[in-house]
Coordinates of C-alpha atoms in Angstrom, one line a residue:
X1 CA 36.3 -19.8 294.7
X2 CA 37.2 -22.2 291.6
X3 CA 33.7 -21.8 290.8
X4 CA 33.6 -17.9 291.0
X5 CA 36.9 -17.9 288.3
X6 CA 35.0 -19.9 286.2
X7 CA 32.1 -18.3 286.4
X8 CA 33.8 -14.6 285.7
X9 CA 37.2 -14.9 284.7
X10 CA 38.1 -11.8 282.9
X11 CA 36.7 -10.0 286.1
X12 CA 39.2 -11.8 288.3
X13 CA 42.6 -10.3 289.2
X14 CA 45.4 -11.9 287.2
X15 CA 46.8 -12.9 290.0
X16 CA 44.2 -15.1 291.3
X17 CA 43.9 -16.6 287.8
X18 CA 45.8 -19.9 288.1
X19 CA 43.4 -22.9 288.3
X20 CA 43.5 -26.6 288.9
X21 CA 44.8 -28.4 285.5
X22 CA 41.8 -29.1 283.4
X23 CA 41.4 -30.4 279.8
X24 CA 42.0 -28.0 277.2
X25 CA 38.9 -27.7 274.7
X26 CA 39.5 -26.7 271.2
X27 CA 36.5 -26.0 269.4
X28 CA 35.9 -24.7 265.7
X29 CA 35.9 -21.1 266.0
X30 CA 32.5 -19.7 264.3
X31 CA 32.5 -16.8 261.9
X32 CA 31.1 -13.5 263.4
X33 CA 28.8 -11.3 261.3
X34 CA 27.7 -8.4 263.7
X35 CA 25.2 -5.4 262.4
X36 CA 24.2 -4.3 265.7
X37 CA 26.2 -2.5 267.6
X38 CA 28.8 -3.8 269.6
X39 CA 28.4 -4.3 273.5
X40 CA 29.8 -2.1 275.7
X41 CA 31.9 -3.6 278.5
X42 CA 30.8 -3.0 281.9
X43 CA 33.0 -2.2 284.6
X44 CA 36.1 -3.2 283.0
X45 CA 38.5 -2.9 279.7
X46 CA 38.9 -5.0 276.9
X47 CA 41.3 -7.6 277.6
X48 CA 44.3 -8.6 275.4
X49 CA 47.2 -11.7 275.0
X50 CA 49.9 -11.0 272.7
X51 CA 51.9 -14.1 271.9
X52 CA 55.3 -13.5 271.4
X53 CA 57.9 -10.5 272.3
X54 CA 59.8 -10.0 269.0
X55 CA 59.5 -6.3 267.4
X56 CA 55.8 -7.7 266.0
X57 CA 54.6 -8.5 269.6
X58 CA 56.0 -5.7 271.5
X59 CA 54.9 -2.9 268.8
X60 CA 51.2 -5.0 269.0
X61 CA 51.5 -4.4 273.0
X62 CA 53.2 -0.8 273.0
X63 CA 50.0 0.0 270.7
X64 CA 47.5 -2.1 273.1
X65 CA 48.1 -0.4 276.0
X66 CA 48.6 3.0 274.9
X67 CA 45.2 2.9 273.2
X68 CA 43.0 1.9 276.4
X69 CA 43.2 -1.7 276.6
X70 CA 44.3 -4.2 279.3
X71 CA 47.3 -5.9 277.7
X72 CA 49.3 -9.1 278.4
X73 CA 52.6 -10.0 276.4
X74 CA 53.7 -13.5 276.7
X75 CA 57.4 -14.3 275.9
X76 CA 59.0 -17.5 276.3
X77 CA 62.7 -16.4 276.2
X78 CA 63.0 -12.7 276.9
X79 CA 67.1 -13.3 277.5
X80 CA 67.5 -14.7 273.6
X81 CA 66.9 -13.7 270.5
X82 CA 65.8 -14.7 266.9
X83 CA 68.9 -15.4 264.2
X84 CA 68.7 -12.3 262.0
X85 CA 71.1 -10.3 259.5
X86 CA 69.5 -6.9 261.6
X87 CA 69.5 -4.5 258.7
X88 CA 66.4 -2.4 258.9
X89 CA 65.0 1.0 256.6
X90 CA 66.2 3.9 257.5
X91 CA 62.5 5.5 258.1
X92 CA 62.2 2.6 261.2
X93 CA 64.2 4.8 263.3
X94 CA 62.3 7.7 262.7
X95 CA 59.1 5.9 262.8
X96 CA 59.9 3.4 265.5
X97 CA 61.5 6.1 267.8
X98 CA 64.6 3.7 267.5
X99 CA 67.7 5.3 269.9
X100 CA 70.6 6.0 267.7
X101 CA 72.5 4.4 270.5
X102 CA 70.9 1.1 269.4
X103 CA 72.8 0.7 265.9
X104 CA 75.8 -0.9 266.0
X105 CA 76.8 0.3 262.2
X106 CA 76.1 2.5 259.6
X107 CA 76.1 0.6 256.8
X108 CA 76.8 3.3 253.6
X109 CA 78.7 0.2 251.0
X110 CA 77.2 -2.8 249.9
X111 CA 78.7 -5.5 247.8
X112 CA 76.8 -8.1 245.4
X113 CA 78.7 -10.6 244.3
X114 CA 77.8 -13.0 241.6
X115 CA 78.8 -16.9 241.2
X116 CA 81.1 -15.8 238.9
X117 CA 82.8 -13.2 241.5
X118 CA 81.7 -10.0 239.5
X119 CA 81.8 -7.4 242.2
X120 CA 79.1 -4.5 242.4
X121 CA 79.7 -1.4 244.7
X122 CA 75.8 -1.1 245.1
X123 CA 75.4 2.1 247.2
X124 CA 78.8 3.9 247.7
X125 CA 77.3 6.5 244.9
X126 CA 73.7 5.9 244.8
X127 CA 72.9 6.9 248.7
X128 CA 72.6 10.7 249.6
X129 CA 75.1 11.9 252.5
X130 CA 72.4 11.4 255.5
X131 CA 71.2 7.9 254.7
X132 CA 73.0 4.8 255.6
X133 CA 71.2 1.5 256.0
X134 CA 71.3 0.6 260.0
X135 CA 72.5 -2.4 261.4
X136 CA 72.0 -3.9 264.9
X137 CA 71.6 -7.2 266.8
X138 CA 67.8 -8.3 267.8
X139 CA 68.9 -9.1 271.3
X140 CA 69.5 -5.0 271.5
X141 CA 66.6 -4.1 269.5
X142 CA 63.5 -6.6 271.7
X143 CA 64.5 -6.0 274.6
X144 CA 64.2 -2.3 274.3
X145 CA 60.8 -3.0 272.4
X146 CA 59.5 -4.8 275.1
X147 CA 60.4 -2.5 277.6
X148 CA 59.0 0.3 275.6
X149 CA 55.8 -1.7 275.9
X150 CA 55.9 -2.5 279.4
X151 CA 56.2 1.5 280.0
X152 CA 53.2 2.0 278.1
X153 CA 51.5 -0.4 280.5
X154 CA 51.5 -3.7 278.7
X155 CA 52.4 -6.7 281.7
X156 CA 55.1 -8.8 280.4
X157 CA 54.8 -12.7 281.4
X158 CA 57.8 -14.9 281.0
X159 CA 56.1 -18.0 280.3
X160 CA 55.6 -20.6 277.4
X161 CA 52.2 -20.8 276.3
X162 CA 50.9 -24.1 275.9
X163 CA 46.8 -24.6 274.7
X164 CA 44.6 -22.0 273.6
X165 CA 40.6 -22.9 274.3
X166 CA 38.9 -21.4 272.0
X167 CA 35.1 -19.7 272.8
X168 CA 32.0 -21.3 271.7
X169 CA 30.0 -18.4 271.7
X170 CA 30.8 -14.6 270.5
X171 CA 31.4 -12.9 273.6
X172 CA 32.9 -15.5 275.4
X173 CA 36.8 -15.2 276.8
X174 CA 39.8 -17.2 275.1
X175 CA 41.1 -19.0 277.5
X176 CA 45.4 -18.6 277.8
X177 CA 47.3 -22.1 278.9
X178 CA 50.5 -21.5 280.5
X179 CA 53.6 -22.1 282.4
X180 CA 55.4 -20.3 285.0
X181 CA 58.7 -22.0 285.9
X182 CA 57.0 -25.4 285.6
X183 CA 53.3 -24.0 287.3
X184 CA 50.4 -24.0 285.0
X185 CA 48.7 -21.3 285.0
X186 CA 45.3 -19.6 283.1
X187 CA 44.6 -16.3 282.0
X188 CA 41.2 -15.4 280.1
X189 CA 41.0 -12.9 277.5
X190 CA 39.1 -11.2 274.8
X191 CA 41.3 -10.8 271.7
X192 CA 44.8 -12.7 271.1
X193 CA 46.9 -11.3 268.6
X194 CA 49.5 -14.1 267.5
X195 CA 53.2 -13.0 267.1
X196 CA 54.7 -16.1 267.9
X197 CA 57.2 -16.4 264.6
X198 CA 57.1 -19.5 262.2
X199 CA 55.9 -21.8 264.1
X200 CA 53.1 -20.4 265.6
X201 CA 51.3 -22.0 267.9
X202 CA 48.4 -19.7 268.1
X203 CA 48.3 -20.2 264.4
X204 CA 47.9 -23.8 264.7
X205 CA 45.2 -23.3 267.4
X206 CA 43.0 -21.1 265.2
X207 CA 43.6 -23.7 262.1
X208 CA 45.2 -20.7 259.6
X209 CA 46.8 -23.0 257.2
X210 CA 50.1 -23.8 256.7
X211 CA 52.8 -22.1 254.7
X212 CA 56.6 -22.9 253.1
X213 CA 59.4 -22.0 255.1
X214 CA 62.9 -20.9 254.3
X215 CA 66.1 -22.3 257.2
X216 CA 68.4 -19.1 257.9
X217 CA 71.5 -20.2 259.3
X218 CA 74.6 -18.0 260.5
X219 CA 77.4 -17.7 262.8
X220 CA 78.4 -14.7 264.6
X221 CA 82.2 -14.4 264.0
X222 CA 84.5 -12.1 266.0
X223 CA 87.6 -10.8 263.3
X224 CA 91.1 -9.4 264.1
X225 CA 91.0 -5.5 264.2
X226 CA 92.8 -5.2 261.0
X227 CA 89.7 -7.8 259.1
X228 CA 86.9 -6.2 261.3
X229 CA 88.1 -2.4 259.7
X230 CA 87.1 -3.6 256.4
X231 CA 83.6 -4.3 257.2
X232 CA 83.5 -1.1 259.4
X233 CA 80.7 0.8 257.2
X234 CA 80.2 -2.4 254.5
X235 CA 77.5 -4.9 254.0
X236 CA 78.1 -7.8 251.5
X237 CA 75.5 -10.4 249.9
X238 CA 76.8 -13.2 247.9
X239 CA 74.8 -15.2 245.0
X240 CA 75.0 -18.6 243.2
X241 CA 74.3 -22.2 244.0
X242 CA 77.3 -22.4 246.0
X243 CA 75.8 -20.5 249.2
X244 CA 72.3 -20.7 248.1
X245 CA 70.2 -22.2 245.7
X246 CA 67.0 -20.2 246.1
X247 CA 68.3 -17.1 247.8
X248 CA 71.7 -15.3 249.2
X249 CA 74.1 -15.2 251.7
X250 CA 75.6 -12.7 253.7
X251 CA 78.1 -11.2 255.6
X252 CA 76.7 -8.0 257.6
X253 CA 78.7 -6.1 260.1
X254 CA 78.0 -6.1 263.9
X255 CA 79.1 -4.3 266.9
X256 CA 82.3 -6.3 267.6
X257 CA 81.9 -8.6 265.1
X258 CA 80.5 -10.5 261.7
X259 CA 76.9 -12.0 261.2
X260 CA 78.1 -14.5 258.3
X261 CA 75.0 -16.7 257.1
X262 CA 72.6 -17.9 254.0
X263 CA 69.3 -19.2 253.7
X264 CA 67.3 -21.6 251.6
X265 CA 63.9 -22.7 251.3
X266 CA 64.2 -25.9 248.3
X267 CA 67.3 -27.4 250.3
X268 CA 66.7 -26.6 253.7
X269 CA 68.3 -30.3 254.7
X270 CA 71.9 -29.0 252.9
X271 CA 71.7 -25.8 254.9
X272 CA 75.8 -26.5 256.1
X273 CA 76.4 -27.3 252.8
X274 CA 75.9 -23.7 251.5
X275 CA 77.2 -22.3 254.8
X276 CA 80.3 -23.8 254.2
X277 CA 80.1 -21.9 250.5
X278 CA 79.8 -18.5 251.7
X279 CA 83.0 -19.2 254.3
X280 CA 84.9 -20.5 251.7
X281 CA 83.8 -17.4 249.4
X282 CA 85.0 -15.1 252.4
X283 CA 87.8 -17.0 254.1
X284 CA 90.4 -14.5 253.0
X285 CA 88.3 -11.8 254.3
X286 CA 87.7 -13.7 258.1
X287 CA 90.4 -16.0 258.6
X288 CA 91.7 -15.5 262.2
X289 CA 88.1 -15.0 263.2
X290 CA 86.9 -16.5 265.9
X291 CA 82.9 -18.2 265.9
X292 CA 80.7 -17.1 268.6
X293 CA 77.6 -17.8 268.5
X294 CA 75.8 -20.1 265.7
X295 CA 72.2 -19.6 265.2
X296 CA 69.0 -21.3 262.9
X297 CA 65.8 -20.2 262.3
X298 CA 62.6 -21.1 260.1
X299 CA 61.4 -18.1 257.8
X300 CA 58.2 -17.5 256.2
X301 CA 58.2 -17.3 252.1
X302 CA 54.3 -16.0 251.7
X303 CA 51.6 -15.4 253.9
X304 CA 49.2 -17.6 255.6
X305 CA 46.1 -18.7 254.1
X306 CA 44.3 -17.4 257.6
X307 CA 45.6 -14.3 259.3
X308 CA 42.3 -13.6 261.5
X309 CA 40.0 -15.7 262.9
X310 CA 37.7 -14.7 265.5
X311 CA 39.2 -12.3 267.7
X312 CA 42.2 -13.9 267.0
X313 CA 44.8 -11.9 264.4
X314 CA 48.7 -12.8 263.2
X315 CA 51.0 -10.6 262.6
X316 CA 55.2 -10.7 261.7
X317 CA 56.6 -13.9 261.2
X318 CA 53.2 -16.1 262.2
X319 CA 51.0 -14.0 259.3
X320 CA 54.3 -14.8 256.8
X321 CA 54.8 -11.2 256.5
X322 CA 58.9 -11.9 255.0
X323 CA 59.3 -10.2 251.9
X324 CA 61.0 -12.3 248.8
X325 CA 64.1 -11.6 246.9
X326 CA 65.4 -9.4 250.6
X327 CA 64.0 -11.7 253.1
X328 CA 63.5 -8.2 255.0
X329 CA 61.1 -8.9 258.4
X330 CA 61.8 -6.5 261.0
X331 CA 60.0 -3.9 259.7
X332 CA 57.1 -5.5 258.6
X333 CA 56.7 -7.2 261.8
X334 CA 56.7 -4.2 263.8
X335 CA 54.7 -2.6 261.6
X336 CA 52.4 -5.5 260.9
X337 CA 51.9 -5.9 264.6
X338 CA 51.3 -1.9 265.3
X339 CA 48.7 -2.0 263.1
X340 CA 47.1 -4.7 264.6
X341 CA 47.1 -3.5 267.6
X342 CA 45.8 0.2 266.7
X343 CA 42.9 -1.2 264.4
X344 CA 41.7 -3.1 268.0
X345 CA 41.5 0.3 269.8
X346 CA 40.2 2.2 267.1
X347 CA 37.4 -0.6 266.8
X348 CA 36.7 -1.0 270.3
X349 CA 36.6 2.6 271.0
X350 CA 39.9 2.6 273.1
X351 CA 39.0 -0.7 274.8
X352 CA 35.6 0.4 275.8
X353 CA 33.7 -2.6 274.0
X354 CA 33.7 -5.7 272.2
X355 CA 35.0 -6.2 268.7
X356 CA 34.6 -9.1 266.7
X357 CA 36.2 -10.8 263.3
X358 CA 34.5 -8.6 260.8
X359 CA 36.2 -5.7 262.8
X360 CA 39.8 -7.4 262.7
X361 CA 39.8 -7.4 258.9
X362 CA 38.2 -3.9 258.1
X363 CA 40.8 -2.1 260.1
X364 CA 43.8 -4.4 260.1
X365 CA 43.8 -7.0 257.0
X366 CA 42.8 -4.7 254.2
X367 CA 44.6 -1.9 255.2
X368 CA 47.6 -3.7 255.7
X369 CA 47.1 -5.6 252.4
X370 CA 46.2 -2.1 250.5
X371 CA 49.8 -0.9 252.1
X372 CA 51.7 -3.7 251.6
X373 CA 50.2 -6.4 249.5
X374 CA 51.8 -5.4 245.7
X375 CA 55.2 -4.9 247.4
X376 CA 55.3 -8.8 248.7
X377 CA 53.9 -9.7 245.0
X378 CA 56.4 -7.9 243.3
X379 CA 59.9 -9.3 245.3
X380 CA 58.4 -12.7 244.6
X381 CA 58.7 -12.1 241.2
X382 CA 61.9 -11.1 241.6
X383 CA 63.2 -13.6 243.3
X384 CA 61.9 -16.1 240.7
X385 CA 63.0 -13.9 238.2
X386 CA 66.6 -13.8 239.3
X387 CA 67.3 -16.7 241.6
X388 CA 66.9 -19.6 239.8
X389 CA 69.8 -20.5 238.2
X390 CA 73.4 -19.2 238.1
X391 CA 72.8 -17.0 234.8
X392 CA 70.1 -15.3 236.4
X393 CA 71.9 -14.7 239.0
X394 CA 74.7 -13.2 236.6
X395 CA 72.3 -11.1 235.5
X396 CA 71.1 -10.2 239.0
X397 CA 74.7 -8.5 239.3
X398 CA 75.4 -6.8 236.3
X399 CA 72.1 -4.9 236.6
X400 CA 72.3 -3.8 239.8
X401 CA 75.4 -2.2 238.4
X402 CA 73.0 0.5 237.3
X403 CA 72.9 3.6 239.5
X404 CA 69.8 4.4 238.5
X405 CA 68.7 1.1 239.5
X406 CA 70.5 1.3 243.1
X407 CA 68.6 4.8 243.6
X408 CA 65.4 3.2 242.7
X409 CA 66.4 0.4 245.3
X410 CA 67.4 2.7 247.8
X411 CA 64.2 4.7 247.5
X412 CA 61.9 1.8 248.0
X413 CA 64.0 -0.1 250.6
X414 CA 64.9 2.8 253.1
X415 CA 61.6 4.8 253.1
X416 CA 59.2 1.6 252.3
X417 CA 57.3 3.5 249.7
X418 CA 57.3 3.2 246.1
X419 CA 59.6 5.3 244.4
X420 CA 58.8 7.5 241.8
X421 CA 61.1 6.8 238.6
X422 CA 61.7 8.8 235.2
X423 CA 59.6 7.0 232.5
X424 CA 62.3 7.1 230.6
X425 CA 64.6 5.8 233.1
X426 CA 62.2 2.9 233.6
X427 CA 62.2 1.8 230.3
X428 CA 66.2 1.9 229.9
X429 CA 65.6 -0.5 233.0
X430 CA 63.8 -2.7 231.7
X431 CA 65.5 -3.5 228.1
X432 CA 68.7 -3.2 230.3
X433 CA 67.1 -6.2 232.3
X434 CA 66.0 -8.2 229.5
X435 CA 69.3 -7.6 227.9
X436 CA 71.6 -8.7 230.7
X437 CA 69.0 -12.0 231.0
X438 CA 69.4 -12.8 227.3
X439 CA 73.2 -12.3 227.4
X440 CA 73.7 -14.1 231.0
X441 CA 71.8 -17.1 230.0
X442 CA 74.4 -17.5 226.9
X443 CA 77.3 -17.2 228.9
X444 CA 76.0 -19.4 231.5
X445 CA 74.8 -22.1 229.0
X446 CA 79.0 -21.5 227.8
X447 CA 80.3 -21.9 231.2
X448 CA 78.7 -25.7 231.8
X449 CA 79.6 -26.7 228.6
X450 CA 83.1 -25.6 230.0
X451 CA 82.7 -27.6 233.4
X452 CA 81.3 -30.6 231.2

């Protein structure tokens, strides 16, 4: 029988899959260049492992499935979920079939503050009178994901994955490493698709290179009614070295309560530090609040040097797909991970045959980096643009003050396609911007000599 399993796993019942505990073998993957046509399967489906149940691994599953092919999604926790702020565009819901029922607020004020406390209303007159920016909890949002995917016919396995062995020969099976409450188990398939966040393991496996990572760090904090009606339909984000020195904090609204956080990627070791900055920034706004939950979490700044190798693809968190300047990832990992999983069914004709590397980057990597490349280029410059020092930051504020700016914003962020500007317009932008960096840099140089 062990021999049979061995002999033909992926045409053995899952089931009957768990074998006797054996070495795991990691060998260099080889690059696949295929003219001929690709083999058709015989007598079964194209089999799949998706790595991780996040909005990236459930929309890679949901997509799986529906298309034709045999689909496993592996999740380690199903019961938690990853640290987020939980804004989203407003086109996810549409897009993503997202229940209204799901958002806990409707975000239609935001607030940028600078170091200095200069206060921007940034959205109370630039949004239209249907858009609002939606706000929920990832706990809420996964779990309906994965059961979306489930529906669709994905299998859902609540088990840490520990090896991957990788194939030595094109058409041979990966082979999946895992445990069920504390039983190793084995299941052999023919593509993986990596959406295990950060940290990936299945990166590591597959040797894609390594990549700098921000820390986010909040606590969820319940507020008295009377402090919780104030952030009823209101977002805020805080700037300066105080709560960040590479990036912002926040203070987003929740069902029944505050996500109050910050993130850095240059001080991750200080990380308190600035949390205790943005709750000394807001403690007239949440005293009487009670913490409930704290929560850490590594975040991507760029993508990975690899995102497919083999038959193996990343998407979400594990291909680095977290935009600067907005640190925005839900999207983009659902997206990212949709994709991915529709460019394997269109390739393997609905599941009907074999696919191989060259495949994976035709119809997933360059159409996701012809989609979304210039928009991850152009936040990074942003962020380097405007977060590095206190003046920038300054800066930052006073030209977000702009509502032709926050409609510009609004456009791009909600929709997630470039907005068209007035030329015009544009140009005002930009000597607006160069002015307000030229004149914050002189006040800031003025305020240290002050502290000195």
């Amino acid at each position: 029988m062990a021999a049979s399993l061995l002999q033909n796993p992926l045409k053995t019942p899952f089931s009957e899959l768990s074998i006797k505990k054996q070495k795991p073998c990691f060998l260099k993957p080889r690059h696949l260049t295929i003219t001929a046509t690709h083999p058709q399967l015989q007598g079964r489906k194209l089999r799949a492992a998706v790595i991780g149940g996040g909005p990236a691994g459930s929309s890679a599953a949901e997509a799986l499935a529906s298309g034709g092919i045999e689909t496993f999604l592996f999740e380690r926790s199903p019961s938690t979920a990853k640290p987020c702020g939980g804004a989203i565009p407003l086109c996810m819901i549409d897009e993503f079939s997202i229940p209204l029922h799901l958002i806990d607020r409707h975000v239609t004020k935001m607030k940028i503050i600078s170091p200095s406390n200069l206060t921007v209303d940034f959205g109370s007159k630039s949004l239209r009178a249907h858009e609002f920016i939606p706000m929920l909890r990832r706990e809420v949002l996964d779990s309906f994901l994965r059961t979306r995917a489930q529906s669709a016919g994905a299998q859902l396995i609540p088990s840490l994955v520990t090896h991957l062995e990788i194939p030595s020969s094109p058409f041979s099976p990966y082979i999946v490493h895992h445990t069920i409450n504390n039983s190793r188990k084995t299941l052999a398939v023919d593509l993986i698709i990596g959406a295990d966040g950060a940290n990936s393991k299945v990166a590591k496996f597959i040797k894609a290179g390594n990549y700098t990572c921000a820390i986010a760090f909040q606590e969820r904090i319940r507020l008295p009614d009377e402090k919780m009606e104030y952030y009823q339909n209101l977002a805020e984000m805080y700037v300066g070295d105080d709560v960040s020195p590479d990036f912002y904090a926040w203070v987003f609204p929740k069902c029944d309560h505050v996500a109050v956080g910050t993130g850095t990627v240059c001080a991750k070791q200080d990380i308190k530090l600035y949390q205790r900055g943005i709750k000394e920034r807001v403690k007239n706004k949440i005293n009487g609040g009670k913490v409930i939950k704290v929560e850490a979490h590594p975040i991507p700044e760029h993508p990975r040097p690899i995102r497919v190798r083999g038959r193996v693809a990343l998407v979400g968190d594990a291909a680095g797909y977290v935009t600067k300047c907005s640190g925005e990832g839900i999207y983009f990992a659902a997206k990212s991970g949709r994709m991915c999983g529709e460019a394997m069914v269109r390739a393997s004709d609905g599941g009907e045959s074999m696919i191989s590397e060259d495949d994976l980057k035709r119809e997933y990597l360059l159409e996701w980096d012809e989609k979304y490349l210039s928009t991850f280029r152009f936040l990074d410059l942003l962020q380097r643009v405007f977060y590095g020092s206190n003046a920038a930051r300054e800066a930052l504020v006073e030209v977000c003050g702009s509502e032709y700016v926050q409609r510009m914003t609004f456009d791009s962020y909600l929709y997630k396609k470039l907005a068209k500007g007035d030329r015009l317009e544009d140009l005002k932008m930009v000597l607006g911007t160069i002015g307000s960096l030229m004149r914050c840099k002189i006040v800031g140089r003025h305020m240290e000599a002050l502290k000195l």
